[in-house]
mmCIF file with all atom_site columns, C-alpha atoms and ligand atoms in Angstrom:
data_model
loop_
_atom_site.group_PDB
_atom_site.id
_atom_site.type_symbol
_atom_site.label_atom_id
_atom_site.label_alt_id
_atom_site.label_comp_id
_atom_site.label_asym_id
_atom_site.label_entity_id
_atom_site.label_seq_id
_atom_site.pdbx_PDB_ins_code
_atom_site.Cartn_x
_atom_site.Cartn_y
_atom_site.Cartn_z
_atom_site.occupancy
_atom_site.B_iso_or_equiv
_atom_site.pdbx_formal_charge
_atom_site.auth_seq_id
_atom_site.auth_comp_id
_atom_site.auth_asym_id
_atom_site.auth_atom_id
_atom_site.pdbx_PDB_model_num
ATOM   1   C  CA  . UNK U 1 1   ? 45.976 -50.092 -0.250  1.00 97.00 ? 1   UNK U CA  1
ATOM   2   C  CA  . UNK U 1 2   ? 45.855 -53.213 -2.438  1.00 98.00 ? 2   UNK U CA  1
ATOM   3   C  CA  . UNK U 1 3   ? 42.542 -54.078 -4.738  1.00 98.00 ? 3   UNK U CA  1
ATOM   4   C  CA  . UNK U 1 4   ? 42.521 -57.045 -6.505  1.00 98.00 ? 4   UNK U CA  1
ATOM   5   C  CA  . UNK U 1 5   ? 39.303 -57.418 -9.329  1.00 98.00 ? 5   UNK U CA  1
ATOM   6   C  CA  . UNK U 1 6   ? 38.681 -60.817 -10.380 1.00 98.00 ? 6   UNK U CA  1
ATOM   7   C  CA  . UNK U 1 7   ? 36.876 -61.882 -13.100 1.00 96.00 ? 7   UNK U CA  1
ATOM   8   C  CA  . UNK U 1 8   ? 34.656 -64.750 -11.669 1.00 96.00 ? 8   UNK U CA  1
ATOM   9   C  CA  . UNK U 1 9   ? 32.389 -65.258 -14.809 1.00 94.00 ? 9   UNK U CA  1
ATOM   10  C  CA  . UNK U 1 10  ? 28.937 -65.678 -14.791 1.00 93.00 ? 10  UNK U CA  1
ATOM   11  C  CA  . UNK U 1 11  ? 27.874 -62.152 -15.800 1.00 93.00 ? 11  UNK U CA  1
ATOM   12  C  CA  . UNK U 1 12  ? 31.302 -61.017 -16.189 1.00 96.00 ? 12  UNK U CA  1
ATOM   13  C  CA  . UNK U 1 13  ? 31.019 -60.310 -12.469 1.00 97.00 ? 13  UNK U CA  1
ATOM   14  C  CA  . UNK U 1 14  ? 33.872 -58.521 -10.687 1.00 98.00 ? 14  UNK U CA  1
ATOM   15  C  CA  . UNK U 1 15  ? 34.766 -60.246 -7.349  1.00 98.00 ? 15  UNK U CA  1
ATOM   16  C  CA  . UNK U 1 16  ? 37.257 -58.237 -4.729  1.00 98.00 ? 16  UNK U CA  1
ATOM   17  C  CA  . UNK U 1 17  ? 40.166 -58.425 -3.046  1.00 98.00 ? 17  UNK U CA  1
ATOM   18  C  CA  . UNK U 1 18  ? 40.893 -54.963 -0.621  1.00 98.00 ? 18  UNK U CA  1
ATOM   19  C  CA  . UNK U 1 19  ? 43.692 -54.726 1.991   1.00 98.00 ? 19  UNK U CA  1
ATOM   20  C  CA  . UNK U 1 20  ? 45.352 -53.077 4.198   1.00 98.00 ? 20  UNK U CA  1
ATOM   21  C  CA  . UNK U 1 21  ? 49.170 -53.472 3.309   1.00 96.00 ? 21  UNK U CA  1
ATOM   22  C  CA  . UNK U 1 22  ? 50.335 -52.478 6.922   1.00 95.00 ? 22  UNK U CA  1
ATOM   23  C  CA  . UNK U 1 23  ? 48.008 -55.060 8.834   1.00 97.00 ? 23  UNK U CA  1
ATOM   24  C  CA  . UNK U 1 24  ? 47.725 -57.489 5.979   1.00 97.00 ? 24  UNK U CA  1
ATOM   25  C  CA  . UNK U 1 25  ? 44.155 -57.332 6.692   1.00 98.00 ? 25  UNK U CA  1
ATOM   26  C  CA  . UNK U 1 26  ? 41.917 -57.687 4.007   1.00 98.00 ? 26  UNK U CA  1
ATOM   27  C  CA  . UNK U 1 27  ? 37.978 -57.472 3.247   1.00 98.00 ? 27  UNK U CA  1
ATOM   28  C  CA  . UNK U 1 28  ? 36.070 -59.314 0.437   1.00 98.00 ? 28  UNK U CA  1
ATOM   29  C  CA  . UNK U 1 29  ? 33.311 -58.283 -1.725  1.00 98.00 ? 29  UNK U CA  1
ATOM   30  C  CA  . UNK U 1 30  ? 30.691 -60.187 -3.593  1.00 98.00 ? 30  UNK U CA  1
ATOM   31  C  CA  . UNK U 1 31  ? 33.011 -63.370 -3.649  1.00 97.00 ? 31  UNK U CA  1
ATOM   32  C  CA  . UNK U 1 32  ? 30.127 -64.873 -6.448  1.00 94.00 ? 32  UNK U CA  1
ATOM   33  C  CA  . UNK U 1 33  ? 31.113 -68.029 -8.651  1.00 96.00 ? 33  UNK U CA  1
ATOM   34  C  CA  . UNK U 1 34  ? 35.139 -68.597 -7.631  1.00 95.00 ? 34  UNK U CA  1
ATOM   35  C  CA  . UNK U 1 35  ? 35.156 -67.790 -3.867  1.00 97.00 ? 35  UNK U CA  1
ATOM   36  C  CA  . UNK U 1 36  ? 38.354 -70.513 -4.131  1.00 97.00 ? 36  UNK U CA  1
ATOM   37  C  CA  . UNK U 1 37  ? 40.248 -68.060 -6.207  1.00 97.00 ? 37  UNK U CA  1
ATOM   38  C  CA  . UNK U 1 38  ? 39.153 -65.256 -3.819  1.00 98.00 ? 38  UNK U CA  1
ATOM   39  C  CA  . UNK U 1 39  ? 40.254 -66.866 -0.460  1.00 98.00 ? 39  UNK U CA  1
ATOM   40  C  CA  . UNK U 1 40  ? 43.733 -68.882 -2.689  1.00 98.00 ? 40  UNK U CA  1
ATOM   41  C  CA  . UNK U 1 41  ? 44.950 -64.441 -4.023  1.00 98.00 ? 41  UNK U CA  1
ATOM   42  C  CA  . UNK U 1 42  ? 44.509 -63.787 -0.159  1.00 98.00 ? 42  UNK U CA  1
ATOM   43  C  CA  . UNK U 1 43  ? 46.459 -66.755 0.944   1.00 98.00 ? 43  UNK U CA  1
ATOM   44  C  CA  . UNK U 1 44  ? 49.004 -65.933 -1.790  1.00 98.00 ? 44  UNK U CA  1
ATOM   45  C  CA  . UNK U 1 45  ? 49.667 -62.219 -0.426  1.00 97.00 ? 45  UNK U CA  1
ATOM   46  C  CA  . UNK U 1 46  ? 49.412 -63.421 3.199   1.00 98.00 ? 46  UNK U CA  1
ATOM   47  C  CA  . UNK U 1 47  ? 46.323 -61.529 3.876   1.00 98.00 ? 47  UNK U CA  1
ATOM   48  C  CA  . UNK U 1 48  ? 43.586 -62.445 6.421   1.00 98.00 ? 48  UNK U CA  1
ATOM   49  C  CA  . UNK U 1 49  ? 40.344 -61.468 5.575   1.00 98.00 ? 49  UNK U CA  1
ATOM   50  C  CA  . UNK U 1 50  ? 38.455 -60.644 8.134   1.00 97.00 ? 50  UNK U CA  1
ATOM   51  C  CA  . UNK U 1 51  ? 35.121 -59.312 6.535   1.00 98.00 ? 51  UNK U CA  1
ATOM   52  C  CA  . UNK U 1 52  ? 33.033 -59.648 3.575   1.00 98.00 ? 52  UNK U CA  1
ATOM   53  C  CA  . UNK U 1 53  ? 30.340 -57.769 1.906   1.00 98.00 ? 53  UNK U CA  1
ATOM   54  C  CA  . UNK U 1 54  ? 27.865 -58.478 -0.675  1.00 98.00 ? 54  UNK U CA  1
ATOM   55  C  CA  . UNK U 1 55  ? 26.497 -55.413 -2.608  1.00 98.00 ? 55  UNK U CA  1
ATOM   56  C  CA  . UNK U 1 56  ? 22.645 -56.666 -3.166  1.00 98.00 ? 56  UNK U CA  1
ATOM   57  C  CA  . UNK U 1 57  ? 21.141 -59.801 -3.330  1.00 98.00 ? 57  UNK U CA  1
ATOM   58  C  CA  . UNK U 1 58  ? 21.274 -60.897 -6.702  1.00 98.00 ? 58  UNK U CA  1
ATOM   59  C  CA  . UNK U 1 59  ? 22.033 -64.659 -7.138  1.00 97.00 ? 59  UNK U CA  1
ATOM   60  C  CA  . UNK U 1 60  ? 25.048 -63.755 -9.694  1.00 97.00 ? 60  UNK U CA  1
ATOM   61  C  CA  . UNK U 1 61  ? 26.478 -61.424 -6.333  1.00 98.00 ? 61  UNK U CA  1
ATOM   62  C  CA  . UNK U 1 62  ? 25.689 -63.940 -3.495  1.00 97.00 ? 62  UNK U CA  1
ATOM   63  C  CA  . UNK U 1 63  ? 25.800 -67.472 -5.314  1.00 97.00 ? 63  UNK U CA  1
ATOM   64  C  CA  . UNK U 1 64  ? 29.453 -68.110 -3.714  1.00 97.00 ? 64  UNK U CA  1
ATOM   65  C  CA  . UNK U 1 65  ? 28.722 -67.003 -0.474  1.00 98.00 ? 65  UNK U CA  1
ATOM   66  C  CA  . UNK U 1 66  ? 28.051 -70.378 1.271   1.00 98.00 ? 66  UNK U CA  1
ATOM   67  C  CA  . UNK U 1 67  ? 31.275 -72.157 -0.224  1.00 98.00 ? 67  UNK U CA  1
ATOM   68  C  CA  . UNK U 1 68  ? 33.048 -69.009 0.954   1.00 98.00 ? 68  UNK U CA  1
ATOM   69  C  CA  . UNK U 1 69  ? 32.082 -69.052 4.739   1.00 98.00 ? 69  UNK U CA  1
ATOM   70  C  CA  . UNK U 1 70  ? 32.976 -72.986 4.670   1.00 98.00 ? 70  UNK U CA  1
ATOM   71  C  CA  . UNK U 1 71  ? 36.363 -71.693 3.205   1.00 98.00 ? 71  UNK U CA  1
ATOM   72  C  CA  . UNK U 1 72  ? 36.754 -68.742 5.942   1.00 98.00 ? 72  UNK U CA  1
ATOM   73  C  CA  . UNK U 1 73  ? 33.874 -69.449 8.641   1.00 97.00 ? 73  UNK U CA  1
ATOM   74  C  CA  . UNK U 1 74  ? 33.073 -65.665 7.634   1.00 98.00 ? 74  UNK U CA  1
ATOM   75  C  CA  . UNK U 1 75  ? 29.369 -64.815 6.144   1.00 97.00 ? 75  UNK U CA  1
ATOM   76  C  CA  . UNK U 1 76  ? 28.994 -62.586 3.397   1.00 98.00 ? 76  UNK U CA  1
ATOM   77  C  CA  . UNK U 1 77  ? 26.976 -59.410 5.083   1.00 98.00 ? 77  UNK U CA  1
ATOM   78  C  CA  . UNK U 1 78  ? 24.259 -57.890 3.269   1.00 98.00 ? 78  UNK U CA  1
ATOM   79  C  CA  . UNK U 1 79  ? 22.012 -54.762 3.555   1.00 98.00 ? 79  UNK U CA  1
ATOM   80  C  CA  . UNK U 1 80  ? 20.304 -54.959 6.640   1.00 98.00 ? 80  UNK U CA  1
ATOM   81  C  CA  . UNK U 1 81  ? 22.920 -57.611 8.568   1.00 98.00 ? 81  UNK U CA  1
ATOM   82  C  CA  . UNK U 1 82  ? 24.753 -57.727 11.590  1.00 98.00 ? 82  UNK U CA  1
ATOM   83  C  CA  . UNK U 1 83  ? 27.759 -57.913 12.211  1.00 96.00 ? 83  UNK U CA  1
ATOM   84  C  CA  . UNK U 1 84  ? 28.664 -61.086 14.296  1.00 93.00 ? 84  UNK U CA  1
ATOM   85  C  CA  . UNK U 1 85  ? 31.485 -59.171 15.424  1.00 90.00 ? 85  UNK U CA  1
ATOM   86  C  CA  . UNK U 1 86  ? 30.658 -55.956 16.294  1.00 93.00 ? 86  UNK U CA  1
ATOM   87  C  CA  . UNK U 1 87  ? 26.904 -55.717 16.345  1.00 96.00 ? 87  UNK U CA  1
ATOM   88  C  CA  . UNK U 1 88  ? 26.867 -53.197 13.912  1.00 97.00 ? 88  UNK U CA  1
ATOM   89  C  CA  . UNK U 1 89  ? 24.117 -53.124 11.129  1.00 98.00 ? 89  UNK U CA  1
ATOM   90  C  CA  . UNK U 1 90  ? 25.151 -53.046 7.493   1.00 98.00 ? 90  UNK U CA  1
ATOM   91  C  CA  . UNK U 1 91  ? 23.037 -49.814 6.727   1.00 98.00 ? 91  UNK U CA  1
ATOM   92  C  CA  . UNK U 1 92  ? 24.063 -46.415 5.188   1.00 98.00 ? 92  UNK U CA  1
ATOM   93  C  CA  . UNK U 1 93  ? 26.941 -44.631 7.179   1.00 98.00 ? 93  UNK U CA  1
ATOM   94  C  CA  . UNK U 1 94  ? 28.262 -48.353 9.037   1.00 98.00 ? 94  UNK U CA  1
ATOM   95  C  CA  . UNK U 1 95  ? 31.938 -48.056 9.518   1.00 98.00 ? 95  UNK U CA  1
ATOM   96  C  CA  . UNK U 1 96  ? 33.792 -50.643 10.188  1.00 97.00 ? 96  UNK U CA  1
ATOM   97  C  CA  . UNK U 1 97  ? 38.019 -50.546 10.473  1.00 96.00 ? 97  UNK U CA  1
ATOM   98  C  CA  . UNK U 1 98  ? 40.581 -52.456 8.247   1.00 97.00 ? 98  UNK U CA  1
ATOM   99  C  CA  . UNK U 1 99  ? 43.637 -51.727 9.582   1.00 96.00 ? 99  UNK U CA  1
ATOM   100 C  CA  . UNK U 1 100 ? 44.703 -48.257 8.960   1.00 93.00 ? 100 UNK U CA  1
ATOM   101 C  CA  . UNK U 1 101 ? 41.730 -48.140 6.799   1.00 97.00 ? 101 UNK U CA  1
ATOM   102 C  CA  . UNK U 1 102 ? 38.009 -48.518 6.920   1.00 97.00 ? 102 UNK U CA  1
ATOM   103 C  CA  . UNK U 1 103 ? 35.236 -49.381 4.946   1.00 98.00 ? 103 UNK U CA  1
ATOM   104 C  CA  . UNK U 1 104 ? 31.992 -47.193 4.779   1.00 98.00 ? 104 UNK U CA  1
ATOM   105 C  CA  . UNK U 1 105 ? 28.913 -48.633 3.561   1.00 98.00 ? 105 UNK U CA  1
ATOM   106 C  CA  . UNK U 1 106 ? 26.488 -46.470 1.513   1.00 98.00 ? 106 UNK U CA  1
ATOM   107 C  CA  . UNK U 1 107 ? 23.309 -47.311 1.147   1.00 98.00 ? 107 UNK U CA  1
ATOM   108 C  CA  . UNK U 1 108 ? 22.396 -46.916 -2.542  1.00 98.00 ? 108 UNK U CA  1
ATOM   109 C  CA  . UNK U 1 109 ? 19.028 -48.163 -3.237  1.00 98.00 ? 109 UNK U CA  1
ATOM   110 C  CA  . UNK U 1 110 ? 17.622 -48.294 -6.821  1.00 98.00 ? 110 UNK U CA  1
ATOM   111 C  CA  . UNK U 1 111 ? 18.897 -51.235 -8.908  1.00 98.00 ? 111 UNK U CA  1
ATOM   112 C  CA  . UNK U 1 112 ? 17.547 -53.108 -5.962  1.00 98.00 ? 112 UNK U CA  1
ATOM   113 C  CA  . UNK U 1 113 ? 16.464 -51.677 -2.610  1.00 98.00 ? 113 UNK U CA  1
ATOM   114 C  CA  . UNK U 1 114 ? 19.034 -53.715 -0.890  1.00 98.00 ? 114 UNK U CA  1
ATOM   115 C  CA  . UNK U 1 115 ? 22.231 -51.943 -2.853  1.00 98.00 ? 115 UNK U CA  1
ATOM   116 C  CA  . UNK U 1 116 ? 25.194 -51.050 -1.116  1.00 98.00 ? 116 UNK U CA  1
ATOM   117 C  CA  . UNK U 1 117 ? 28.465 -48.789 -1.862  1.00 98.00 ? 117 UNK U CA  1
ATOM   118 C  CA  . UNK U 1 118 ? 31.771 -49.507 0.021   1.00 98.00 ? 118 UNK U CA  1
ATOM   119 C  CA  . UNK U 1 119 ? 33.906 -46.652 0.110   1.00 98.00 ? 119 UNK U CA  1
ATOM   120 C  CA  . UNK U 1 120 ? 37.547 -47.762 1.237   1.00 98.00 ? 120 UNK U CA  1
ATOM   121 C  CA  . UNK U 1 121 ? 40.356 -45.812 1.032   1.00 98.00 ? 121 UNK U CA  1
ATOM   122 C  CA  . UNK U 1 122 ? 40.478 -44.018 -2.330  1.00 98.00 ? 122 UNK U CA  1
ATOM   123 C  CA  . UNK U 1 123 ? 38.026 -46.181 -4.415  1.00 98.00 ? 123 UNK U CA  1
ATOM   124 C  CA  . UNK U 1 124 ? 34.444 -47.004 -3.860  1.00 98.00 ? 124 UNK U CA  1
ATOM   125 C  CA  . UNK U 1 125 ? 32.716 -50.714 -4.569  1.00 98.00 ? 125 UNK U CA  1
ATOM   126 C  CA  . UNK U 1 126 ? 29.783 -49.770 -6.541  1.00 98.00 ? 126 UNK U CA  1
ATOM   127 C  CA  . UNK U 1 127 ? 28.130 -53.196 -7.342  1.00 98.00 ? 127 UNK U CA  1
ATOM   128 C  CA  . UNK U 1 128 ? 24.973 -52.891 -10.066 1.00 98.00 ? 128 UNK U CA  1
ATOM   129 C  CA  . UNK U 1 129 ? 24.584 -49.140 -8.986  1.00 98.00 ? 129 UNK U CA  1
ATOM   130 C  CA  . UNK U 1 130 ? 27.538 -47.786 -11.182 1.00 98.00 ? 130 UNK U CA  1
ATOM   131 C  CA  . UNK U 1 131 ? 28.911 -49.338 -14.479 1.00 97.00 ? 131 UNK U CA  1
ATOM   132 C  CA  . UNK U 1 132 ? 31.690 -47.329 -16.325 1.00 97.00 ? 132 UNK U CA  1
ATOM   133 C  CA  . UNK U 1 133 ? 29.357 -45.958 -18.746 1.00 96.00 ? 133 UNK U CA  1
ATOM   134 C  CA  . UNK U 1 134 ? 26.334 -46.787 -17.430 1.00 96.00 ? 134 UNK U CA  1
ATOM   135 C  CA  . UNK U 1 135 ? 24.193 -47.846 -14.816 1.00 97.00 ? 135 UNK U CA  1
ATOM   136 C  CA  . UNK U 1 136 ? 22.050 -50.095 -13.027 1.00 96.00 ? 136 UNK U CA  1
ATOM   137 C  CA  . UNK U 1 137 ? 19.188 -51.494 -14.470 1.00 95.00 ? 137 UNK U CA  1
ATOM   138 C  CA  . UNK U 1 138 ? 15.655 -50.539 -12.815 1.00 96.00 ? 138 UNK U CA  1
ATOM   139 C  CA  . UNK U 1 139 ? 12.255 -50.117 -13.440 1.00 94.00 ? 139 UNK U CA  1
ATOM   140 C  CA  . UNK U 1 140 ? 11.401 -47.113 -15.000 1.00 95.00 ? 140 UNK U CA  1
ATOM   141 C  CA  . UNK U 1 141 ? 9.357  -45.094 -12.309 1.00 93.00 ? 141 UNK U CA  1
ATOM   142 C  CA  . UNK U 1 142 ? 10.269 -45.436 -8.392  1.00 96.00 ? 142 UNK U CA  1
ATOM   143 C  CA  . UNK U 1 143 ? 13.542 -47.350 -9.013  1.00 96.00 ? 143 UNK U CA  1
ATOM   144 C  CA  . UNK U 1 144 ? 14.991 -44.950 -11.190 1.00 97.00 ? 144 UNK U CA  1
ATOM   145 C  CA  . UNK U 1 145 ? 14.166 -42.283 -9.158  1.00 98.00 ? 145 UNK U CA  1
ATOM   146 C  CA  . UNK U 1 146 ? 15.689 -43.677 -6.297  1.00 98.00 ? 146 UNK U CA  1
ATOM   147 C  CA  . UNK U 1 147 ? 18.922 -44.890 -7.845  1.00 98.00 ? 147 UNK U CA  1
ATOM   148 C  CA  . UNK U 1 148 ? 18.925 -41.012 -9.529  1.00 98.00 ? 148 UNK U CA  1
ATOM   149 C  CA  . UNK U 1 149 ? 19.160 -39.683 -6.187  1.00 98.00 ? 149 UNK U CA  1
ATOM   150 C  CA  . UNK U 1 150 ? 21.564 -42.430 -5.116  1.00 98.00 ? 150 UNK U CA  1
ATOM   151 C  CA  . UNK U 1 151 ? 24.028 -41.540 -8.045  1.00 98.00 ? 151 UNK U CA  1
ATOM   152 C  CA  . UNK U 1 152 ? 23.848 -37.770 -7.451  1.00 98.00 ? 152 UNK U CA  1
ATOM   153 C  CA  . UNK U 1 153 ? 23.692 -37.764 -3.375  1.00 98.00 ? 153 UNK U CA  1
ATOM   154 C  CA  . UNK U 1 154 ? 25.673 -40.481 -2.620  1.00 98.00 ? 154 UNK U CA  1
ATOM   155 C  CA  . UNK U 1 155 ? 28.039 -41.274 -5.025  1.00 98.00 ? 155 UNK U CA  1
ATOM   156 C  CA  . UNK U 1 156 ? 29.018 -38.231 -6.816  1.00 98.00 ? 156 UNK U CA  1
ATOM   157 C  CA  . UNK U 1 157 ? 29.389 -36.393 -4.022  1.00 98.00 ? 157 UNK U CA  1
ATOM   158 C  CA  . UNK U 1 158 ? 32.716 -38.492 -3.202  1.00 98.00 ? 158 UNK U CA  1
ATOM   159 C  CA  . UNK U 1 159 ? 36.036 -36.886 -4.260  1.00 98.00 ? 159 UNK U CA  1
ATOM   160 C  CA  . UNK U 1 160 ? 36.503 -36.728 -7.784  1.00 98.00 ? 160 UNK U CA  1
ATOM   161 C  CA  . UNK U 1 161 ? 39.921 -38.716 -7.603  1.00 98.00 ? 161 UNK U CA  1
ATOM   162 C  CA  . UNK U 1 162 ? 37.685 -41.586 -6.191  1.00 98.00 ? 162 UNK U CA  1
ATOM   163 C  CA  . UNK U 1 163 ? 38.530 -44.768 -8.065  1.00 98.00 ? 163 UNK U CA  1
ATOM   164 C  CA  . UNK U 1 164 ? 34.874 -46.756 -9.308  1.00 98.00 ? 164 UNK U CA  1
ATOM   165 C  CA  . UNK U 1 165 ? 35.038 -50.403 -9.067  1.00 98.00 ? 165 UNK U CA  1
ATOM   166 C  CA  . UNK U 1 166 ? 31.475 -51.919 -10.684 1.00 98.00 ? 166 UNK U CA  1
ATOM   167 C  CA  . UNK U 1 167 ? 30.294 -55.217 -10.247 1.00 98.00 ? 167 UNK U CA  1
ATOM   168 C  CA  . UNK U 1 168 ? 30.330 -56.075 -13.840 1.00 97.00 ? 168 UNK U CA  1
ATOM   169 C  CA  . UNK U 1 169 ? 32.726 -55.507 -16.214 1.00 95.00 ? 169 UNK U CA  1
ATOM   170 C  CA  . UNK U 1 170 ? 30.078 -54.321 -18.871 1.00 91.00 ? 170 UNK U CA  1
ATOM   171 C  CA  . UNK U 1 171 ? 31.047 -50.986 -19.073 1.00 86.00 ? 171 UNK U CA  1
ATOM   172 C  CA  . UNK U 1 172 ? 33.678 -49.197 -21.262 1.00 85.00 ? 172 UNK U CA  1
ATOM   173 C  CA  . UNK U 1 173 ? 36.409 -50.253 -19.105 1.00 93.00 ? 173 UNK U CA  1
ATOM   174 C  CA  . UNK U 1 174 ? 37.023 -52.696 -15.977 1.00 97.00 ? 174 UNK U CA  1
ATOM   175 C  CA  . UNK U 1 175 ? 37.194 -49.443 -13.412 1.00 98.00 ? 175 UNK U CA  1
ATOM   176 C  CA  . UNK U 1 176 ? 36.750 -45.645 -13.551 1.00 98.00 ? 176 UNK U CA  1
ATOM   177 C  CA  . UNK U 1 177 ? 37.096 -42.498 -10.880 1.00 98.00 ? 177 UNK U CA  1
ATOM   178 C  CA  . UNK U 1 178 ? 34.308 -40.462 -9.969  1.00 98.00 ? 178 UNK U CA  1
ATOM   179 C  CA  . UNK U 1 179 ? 35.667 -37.769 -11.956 1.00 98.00 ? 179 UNK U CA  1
ATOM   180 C  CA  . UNK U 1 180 ? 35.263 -39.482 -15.404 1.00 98.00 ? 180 UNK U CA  1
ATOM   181 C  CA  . UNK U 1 181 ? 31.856 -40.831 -14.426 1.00 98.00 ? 181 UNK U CA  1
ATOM   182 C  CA  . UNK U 1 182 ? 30.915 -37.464 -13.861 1.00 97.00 ? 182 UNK U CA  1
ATOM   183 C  CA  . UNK U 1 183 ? 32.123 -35.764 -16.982 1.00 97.00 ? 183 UNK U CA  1
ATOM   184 C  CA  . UNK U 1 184 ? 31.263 -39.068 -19.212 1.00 96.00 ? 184 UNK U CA  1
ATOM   185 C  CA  . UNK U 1 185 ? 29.093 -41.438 -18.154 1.00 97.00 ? 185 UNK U CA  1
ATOM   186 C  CA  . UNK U 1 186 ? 25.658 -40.472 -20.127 1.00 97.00 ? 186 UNK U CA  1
ATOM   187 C  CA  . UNK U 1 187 ? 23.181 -41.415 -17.530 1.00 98.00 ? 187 UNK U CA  1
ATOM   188 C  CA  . UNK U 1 188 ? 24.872 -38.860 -14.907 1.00 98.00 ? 188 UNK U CA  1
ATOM   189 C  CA  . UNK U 1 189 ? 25.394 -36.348 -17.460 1.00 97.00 ? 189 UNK U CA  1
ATOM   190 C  CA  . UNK U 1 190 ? 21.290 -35.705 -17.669 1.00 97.00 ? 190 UNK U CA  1
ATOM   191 C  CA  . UNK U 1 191 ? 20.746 -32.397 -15.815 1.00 96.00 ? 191 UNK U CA  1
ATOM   192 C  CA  . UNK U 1 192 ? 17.299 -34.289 -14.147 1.00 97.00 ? 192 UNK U CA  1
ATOM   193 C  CA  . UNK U 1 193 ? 15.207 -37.435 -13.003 1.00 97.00 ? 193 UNK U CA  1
ATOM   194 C  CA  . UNK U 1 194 ? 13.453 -36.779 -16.160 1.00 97.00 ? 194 UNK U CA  1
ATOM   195 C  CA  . UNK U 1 195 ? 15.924 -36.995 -18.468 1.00 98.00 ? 195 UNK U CA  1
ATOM   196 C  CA  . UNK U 1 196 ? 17.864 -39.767 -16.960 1.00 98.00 ? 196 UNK U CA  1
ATOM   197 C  CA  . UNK U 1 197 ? 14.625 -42.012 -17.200 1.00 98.00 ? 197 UNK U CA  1
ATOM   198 C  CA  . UNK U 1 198 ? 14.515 -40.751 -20.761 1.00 97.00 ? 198 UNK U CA  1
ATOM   199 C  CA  . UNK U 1 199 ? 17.873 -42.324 -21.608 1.00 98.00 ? 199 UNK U CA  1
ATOM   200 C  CA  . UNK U 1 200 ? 16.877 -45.666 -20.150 1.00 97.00 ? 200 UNK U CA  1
ATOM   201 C  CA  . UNK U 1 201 ? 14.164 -45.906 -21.855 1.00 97.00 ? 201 UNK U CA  1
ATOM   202 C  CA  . UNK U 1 202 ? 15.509 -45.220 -24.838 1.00 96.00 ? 202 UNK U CA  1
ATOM   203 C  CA  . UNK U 1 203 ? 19.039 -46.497 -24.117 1.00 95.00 ? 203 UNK U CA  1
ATOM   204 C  CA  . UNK U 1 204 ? 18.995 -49.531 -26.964 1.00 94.00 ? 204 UNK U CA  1
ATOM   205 C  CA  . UNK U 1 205 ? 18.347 -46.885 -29.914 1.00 96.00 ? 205 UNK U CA  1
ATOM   206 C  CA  . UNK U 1 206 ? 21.174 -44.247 -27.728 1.00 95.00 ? 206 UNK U CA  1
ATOM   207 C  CA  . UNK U 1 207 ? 23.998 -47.385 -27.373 1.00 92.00 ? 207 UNK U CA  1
ATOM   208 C  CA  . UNK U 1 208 ? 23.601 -48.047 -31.612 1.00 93.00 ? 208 UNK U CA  1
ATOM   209 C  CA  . UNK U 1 209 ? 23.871 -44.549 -32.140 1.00 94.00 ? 209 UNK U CA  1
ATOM   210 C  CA  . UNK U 1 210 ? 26.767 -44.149 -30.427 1.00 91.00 ? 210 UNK U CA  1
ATOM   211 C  CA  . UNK U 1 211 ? 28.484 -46.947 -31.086 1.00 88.00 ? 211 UNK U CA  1
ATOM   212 C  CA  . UNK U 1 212 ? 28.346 -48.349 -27.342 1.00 84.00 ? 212 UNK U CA  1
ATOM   213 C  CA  . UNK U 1 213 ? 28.482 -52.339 -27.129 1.00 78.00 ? 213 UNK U CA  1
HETATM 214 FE FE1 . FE2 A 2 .   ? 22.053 -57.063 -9.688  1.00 81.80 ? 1   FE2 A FE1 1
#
């Protein structure tokens, strides 16, 4: 499987690149700020995308998407989409093939309601649910109870040699496994909902304390 992060700017927002190697077939996600670069590494590897995703709707996740479908003629789907293809809905549990590989949404609400995981191969896409590190930002009451259970139920229950791709490299490092987020990543190692909205409230005071940037 071939993943390609690229740094498009803005928020030091992760674009990707994921293929198939033995169909050349390749998918897309959150091609924000350079979709040129995105569409030019695909050309350059002699992969045809065929699908993109865009893991909420944020501006800084969506603003290259209409650039991107003039490059491709293929529209960034969101949360609640349908496929032009298939007639499938982008909603929690969608499967949809690339190649010898496919690509499973998971519905992650919390950072927004509209959040989505894409689990491909051995590595999931986890957008502004899952930094390295850290997390997404919410409010402090229903959103971060709903991206708590989101974390625990739908993300950490993926192998723990899962490779973590964020959508921001604002974390400790660009990418991560599901493993290390587990044993490190502060915000998962709370034991509860109550203690996880603890940290983010008090996550400012926690990051100088510990040195975090
Ligand atoms: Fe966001």
């Amino acid at each position: 499987m071939f993943v390609r992060q690229i740094q498009t700017g803005g928020d030091r927002n992760f674009a990707y690149l994921v293929a198939d190697d033995a169909t050349r077939t390749a998918v897309v996600i959150d091609p924000s700020y350079q979709p040129n670069t995105v569409v030019r590494t695909a050309r350059e590897h002699g992969f045809t995308i065929v699908r993109a995703f865009c893991t909420h709707d944020h501006h800084d996740h969506t603003n290259g998407n209409v650039e991107f479908e003039r490059l491709t003629g293929i529209r960034p789907l969101l949360f609640g989409d349908t496929d032009s293809g298939t007639g499938q809905r982008i909603e929690d549990g969608a499967v949809f093939p690339l190649g010898d590989l496919s690509v499973r949404v998971l519905h992650t609400p919390g950072h927004t309601s509209d959040s989505i995981c894409l689990h491909i191969g051995d590595a999931v896409f986890t957008g502004d649910t899952l930094f390295v590190g850290k997390v997404g930002g919410t409010d402090l009451a229903d959103g971060a109870a709903t991206e708590y259970d989101s974390l625990h139920s739908k993300l950490l229950t993926l192998p723990a040699n899962t490779r973590v791709f964020p959508g921001h490299d604002v974390g400790v490092a660009p990418e991560s496994t599901i493993r290390r987020e587990r044993e490190t990543n502060p915000f998962l190692l709370r034991p509860d909902l109550e203690s996880f909205v603890d940290l983010k409230r008090n996550w400012a005071a926690y990051k100088e304390e510990h040195g975090i940037a």
